[in-house]
PDB file of C-alpha atoms in Angstrom:
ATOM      1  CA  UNK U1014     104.227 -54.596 115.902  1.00  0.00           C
ATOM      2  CA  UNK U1015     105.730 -51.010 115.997  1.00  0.00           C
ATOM      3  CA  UNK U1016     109.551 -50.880 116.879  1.00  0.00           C
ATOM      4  CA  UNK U1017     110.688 -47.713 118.021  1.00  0.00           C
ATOM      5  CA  UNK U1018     112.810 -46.228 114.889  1.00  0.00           C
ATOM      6  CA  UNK U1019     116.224 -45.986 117.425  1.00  0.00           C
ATOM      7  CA  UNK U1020     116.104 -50.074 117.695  1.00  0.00           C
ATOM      8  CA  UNK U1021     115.494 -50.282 114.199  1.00  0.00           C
ATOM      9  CA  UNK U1022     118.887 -47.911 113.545  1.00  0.00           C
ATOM     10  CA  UNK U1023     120.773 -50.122 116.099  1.00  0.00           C
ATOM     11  CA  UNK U1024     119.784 -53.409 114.763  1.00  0.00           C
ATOM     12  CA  UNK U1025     120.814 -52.086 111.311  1.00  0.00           C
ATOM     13  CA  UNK U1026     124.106 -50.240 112.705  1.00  0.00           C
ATOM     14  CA  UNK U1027     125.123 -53.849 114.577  1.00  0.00           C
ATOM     15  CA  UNK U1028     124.313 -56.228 111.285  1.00  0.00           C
ATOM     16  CA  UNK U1029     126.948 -53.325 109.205  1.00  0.00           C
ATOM     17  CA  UNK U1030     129.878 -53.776 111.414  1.00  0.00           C
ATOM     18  CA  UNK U1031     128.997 -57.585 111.761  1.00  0.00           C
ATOM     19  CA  UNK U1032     128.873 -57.617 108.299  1.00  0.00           C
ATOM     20  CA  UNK U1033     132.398 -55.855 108.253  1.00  0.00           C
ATOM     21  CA  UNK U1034     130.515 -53.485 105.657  1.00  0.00           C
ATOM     22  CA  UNK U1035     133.688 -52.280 103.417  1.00  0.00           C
ATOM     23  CA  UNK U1036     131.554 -49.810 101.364  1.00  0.00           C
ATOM     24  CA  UNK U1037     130.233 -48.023 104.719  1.00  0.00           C
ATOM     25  CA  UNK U1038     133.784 -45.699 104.114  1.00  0.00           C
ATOM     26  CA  UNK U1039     133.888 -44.888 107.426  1.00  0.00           C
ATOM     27  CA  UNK U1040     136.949 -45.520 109.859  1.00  0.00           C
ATOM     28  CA  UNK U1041     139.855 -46.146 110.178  1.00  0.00           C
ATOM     29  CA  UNK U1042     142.523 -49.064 109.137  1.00  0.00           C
ATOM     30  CA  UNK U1043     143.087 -52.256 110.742  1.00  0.00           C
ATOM     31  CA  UNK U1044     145.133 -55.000 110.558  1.00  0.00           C
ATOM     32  CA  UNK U1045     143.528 -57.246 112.864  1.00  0.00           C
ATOM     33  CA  UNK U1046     140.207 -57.905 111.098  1.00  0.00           C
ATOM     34  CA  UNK U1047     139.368 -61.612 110.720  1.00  0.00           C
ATOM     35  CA  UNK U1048     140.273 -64.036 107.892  1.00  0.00           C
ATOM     36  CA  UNK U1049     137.372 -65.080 105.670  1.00  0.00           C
ATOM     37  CA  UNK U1050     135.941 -68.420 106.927  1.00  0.00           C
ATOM     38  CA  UNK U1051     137.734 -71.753 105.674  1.00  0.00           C
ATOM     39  CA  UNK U1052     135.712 -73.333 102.549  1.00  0.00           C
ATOM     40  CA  UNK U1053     136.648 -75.770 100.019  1.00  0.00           C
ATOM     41  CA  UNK U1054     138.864 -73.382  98.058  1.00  0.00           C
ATOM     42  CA  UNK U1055     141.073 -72.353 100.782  1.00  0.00           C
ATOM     43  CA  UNK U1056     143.824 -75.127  99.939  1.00  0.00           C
ATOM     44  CA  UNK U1057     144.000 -72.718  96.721  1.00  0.00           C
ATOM     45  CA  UNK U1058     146.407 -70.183  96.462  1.00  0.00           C
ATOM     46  CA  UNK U1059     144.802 -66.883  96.938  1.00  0.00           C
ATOM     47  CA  UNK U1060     145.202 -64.509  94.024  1.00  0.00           C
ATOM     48  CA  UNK U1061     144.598 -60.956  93.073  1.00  0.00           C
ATOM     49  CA  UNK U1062     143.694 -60.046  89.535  1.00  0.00           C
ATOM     50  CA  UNK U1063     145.585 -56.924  88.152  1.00  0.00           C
ATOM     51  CA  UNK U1064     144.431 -55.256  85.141  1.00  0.00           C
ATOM     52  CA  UNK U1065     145.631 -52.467  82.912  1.00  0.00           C
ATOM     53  CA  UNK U1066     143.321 -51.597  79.484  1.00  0.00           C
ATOM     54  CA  UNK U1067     142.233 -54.784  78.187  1.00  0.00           C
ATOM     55  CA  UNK U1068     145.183 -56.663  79.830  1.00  0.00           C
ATOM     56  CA  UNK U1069     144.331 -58.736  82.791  1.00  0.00           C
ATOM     57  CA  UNK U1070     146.637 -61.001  84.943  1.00  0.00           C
ATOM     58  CA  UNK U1071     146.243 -63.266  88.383  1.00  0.00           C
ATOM     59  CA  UNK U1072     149.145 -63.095  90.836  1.00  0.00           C
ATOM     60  CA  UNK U1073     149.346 -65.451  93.741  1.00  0.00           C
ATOM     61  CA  UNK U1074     150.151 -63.378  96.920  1.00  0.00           C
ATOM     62  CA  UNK U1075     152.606 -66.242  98.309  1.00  0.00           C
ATOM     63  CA  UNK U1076     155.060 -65.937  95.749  1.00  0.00           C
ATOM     64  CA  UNK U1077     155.813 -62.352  97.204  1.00  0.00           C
ATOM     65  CA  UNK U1078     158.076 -61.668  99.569  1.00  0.00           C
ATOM     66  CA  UNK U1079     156.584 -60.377 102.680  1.00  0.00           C
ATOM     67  CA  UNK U1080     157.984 -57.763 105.316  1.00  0.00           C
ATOM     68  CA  UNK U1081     156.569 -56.465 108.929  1.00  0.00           C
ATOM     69  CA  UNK U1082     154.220 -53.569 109.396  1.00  0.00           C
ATOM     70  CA  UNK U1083     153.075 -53.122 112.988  1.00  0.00           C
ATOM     71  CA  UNK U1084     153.455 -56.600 113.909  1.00  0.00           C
ATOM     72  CA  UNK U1085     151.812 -58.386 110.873  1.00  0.00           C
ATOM     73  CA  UNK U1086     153.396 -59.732 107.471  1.00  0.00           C
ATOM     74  CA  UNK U1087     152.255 -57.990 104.654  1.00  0.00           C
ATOM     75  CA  UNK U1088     153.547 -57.430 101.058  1.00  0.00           C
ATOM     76  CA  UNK U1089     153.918 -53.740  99.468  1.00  0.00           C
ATOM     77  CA  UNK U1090     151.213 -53.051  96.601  1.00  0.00           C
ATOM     78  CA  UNK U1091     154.272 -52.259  94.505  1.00  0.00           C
ATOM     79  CA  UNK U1092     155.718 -55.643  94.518  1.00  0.00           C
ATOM     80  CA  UNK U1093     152.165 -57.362  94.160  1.00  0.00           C
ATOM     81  CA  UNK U1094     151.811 -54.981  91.123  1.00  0.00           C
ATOM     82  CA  UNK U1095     155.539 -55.370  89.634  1.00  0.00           C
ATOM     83  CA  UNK U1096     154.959 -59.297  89.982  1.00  0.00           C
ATOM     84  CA  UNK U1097     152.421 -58.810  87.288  1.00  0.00           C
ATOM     85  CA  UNK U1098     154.379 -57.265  84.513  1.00  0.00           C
ATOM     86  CA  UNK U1099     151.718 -54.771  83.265  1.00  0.00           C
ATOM     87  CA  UNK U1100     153.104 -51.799  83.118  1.00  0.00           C
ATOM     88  CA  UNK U1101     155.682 -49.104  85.050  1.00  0.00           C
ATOM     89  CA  UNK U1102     153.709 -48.097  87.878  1.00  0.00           C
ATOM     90  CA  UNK U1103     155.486 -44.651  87.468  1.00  0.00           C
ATOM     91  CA  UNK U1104     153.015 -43.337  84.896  1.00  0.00           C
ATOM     92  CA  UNK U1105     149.909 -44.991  86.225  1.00  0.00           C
ATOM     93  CA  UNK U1106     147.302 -44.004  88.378  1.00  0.00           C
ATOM     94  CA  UNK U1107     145.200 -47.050  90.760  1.00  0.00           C
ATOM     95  CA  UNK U1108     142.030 -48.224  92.285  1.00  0.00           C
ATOM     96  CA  UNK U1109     140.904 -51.005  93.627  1.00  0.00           C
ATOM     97  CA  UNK U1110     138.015 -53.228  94.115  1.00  0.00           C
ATOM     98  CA  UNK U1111     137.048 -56.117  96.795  1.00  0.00           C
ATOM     99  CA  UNK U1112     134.901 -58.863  96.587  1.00  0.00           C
ATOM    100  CA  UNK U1113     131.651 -57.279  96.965  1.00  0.00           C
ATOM    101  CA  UNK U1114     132.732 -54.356  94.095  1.00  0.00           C
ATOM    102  CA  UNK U1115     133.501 -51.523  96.211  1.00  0.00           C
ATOM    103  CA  UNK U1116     136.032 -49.703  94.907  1.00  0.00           C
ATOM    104  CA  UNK U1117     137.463 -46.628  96.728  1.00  0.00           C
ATOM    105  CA  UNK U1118     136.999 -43.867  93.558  1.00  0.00           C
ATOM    106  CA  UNK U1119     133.109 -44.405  94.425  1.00  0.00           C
ATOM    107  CA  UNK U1120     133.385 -42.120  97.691  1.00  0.00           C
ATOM    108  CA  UNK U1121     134.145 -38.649  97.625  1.00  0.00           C
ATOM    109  CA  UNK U1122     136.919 -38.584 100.050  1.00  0.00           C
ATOM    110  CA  UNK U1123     138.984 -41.025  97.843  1.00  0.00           C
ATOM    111  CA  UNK U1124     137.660 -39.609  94.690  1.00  0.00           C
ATOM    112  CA  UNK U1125     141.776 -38.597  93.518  1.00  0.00           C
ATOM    113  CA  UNK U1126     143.224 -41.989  92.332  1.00  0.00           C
ATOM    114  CA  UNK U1127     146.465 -43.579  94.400  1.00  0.00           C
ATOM    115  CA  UNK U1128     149.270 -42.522  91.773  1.00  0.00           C
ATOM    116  CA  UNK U1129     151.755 -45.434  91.314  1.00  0.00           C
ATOM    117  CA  UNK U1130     154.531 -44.096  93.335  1.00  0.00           C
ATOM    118  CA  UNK U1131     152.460 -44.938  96.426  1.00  0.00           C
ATOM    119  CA  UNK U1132     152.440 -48.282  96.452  1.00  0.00           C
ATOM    120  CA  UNK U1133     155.508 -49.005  98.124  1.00  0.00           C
ATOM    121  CA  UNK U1134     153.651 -47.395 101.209  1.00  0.00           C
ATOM    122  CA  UNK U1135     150.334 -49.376 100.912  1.00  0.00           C
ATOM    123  CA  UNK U1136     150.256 -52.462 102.303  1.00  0.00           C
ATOM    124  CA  UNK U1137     148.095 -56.159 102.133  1.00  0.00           C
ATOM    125  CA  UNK U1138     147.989 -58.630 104.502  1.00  0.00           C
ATOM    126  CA  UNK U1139     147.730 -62.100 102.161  1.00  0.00           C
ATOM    127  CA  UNK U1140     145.241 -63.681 104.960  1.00  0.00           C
ATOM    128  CA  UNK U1141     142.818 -60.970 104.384  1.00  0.00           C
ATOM    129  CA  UNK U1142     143.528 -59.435 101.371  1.00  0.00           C
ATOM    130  CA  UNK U1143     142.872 -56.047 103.522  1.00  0.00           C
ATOM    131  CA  UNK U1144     144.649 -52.978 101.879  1.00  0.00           C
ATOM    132  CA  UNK U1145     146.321 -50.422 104.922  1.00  0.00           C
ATOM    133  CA  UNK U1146     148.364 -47.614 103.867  1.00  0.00           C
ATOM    134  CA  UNK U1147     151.681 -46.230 105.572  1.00  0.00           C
ATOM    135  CA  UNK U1148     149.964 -43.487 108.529  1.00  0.00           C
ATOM    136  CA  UNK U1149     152.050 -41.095 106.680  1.00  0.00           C
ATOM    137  CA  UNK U1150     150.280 -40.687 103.620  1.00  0.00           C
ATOM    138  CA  UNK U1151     147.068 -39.743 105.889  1.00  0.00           C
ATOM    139  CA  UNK U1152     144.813 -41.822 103.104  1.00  0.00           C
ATOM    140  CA  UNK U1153     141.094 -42.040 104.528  1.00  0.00           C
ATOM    141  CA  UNK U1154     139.568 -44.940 105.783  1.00  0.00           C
ATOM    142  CA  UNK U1155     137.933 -45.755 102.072  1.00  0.00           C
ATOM    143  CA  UNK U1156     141.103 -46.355 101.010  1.00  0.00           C
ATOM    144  CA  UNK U1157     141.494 -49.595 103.283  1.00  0.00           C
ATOM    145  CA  UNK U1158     139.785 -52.151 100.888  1.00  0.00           C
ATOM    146  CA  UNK U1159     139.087 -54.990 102.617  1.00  0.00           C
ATOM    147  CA  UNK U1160     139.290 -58.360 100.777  1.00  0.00           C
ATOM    148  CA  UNK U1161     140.945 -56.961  97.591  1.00  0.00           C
ATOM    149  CA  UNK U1162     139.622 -58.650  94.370  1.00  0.00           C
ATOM    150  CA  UNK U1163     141.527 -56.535  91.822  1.00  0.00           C
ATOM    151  CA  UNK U1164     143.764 -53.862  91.626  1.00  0.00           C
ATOM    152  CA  UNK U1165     142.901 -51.799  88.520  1.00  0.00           C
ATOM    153  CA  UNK U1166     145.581 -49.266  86.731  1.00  0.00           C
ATOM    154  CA  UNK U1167     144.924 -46.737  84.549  1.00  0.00           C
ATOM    155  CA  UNK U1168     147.059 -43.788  82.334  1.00  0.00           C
ATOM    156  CA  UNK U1169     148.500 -41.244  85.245  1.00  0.00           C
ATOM    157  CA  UNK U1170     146.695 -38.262  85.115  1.00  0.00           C
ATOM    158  CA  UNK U1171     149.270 -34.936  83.388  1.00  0.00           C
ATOM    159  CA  UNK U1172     149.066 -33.703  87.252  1.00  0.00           C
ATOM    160  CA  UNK U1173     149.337 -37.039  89.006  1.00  0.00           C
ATOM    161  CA  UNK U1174     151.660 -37.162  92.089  1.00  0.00           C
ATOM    162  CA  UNK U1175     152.022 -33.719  92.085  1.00  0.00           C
ATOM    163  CA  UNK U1176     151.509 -32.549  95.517  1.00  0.00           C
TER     164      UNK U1176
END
């Protein structure tokens, strides 16, 4: 049967934003988006694994303390990162990566790595594990991960946070 190309760009176009497609880089940030659907696990706590060189570390997301932005309780990415003990934020640079291994450096538009001073002005909502930075930092849509996996540090660059 021949389907006119258009309905085969829609049907695709629908199934991505059903999907809630994080790797599509497109858009904006929400804070609304849906919690993952209940399993087994969910009486676990959920966790986020930081890692800096070969050092690696799990920090449960309830044991932070959690503030208001716009109406929903989220924690800063600087106290989910000091709660791990890795490093000074100061002198490193971050990325992160959700669930299904998009990670944020991959696009051009979010190519330049979040230096550590940011992270007291990117957020996470615990529920969703969805990343949304302060609307004054102006980040890009790719740099709204959406069920956060890992947050991964690096060495600042010698220019980093020089703007």
């Amino acid at each position: 049967m021949n389907v006119p190309i258009v309905t085969r760009y829609a049907a695709a176009a629908a199934l991505a934003l059903q999907l809630g497609c994080s790797a599509c880089g497109g858009g904006g940030q929400s804070l609304t988006q849906a919690a993952p659907t209940p399993t087994d696990e969910a009486a676990a706590p959920v966790t986020i694994k930081l890692t800096l060189g070969g050092q690696e570390k799990s920090v449960a997301l309830s044991a932070l303390p959690r503030q208001d932005y716009k109406g929903t309780s989220v924690v800063t990415l600087g106290a989910v990162w000091d709660s791990g003990a890795l490093g000074d934020r100061a002198s490193l640079d971050f990325d992160f990566e959700g669930d299904d291994g998009f990670r944020p450096s991959t696009k051009d538009r979010c190519k330049t790595p979040i230096h550590g001073a940011e992270l007291d002005k990117g957020y996470l909502v615990p529920e969703t594990r969805t990343i949304v930075w302060d609307d004054a930092l102006g980040k890009p849509g790719c740099y709204a991960v959406r069920f956060v996996a890992k947050i991964i540090a690096t060495k600042a660059s010698k220019d980093a946070g020089a703007d």
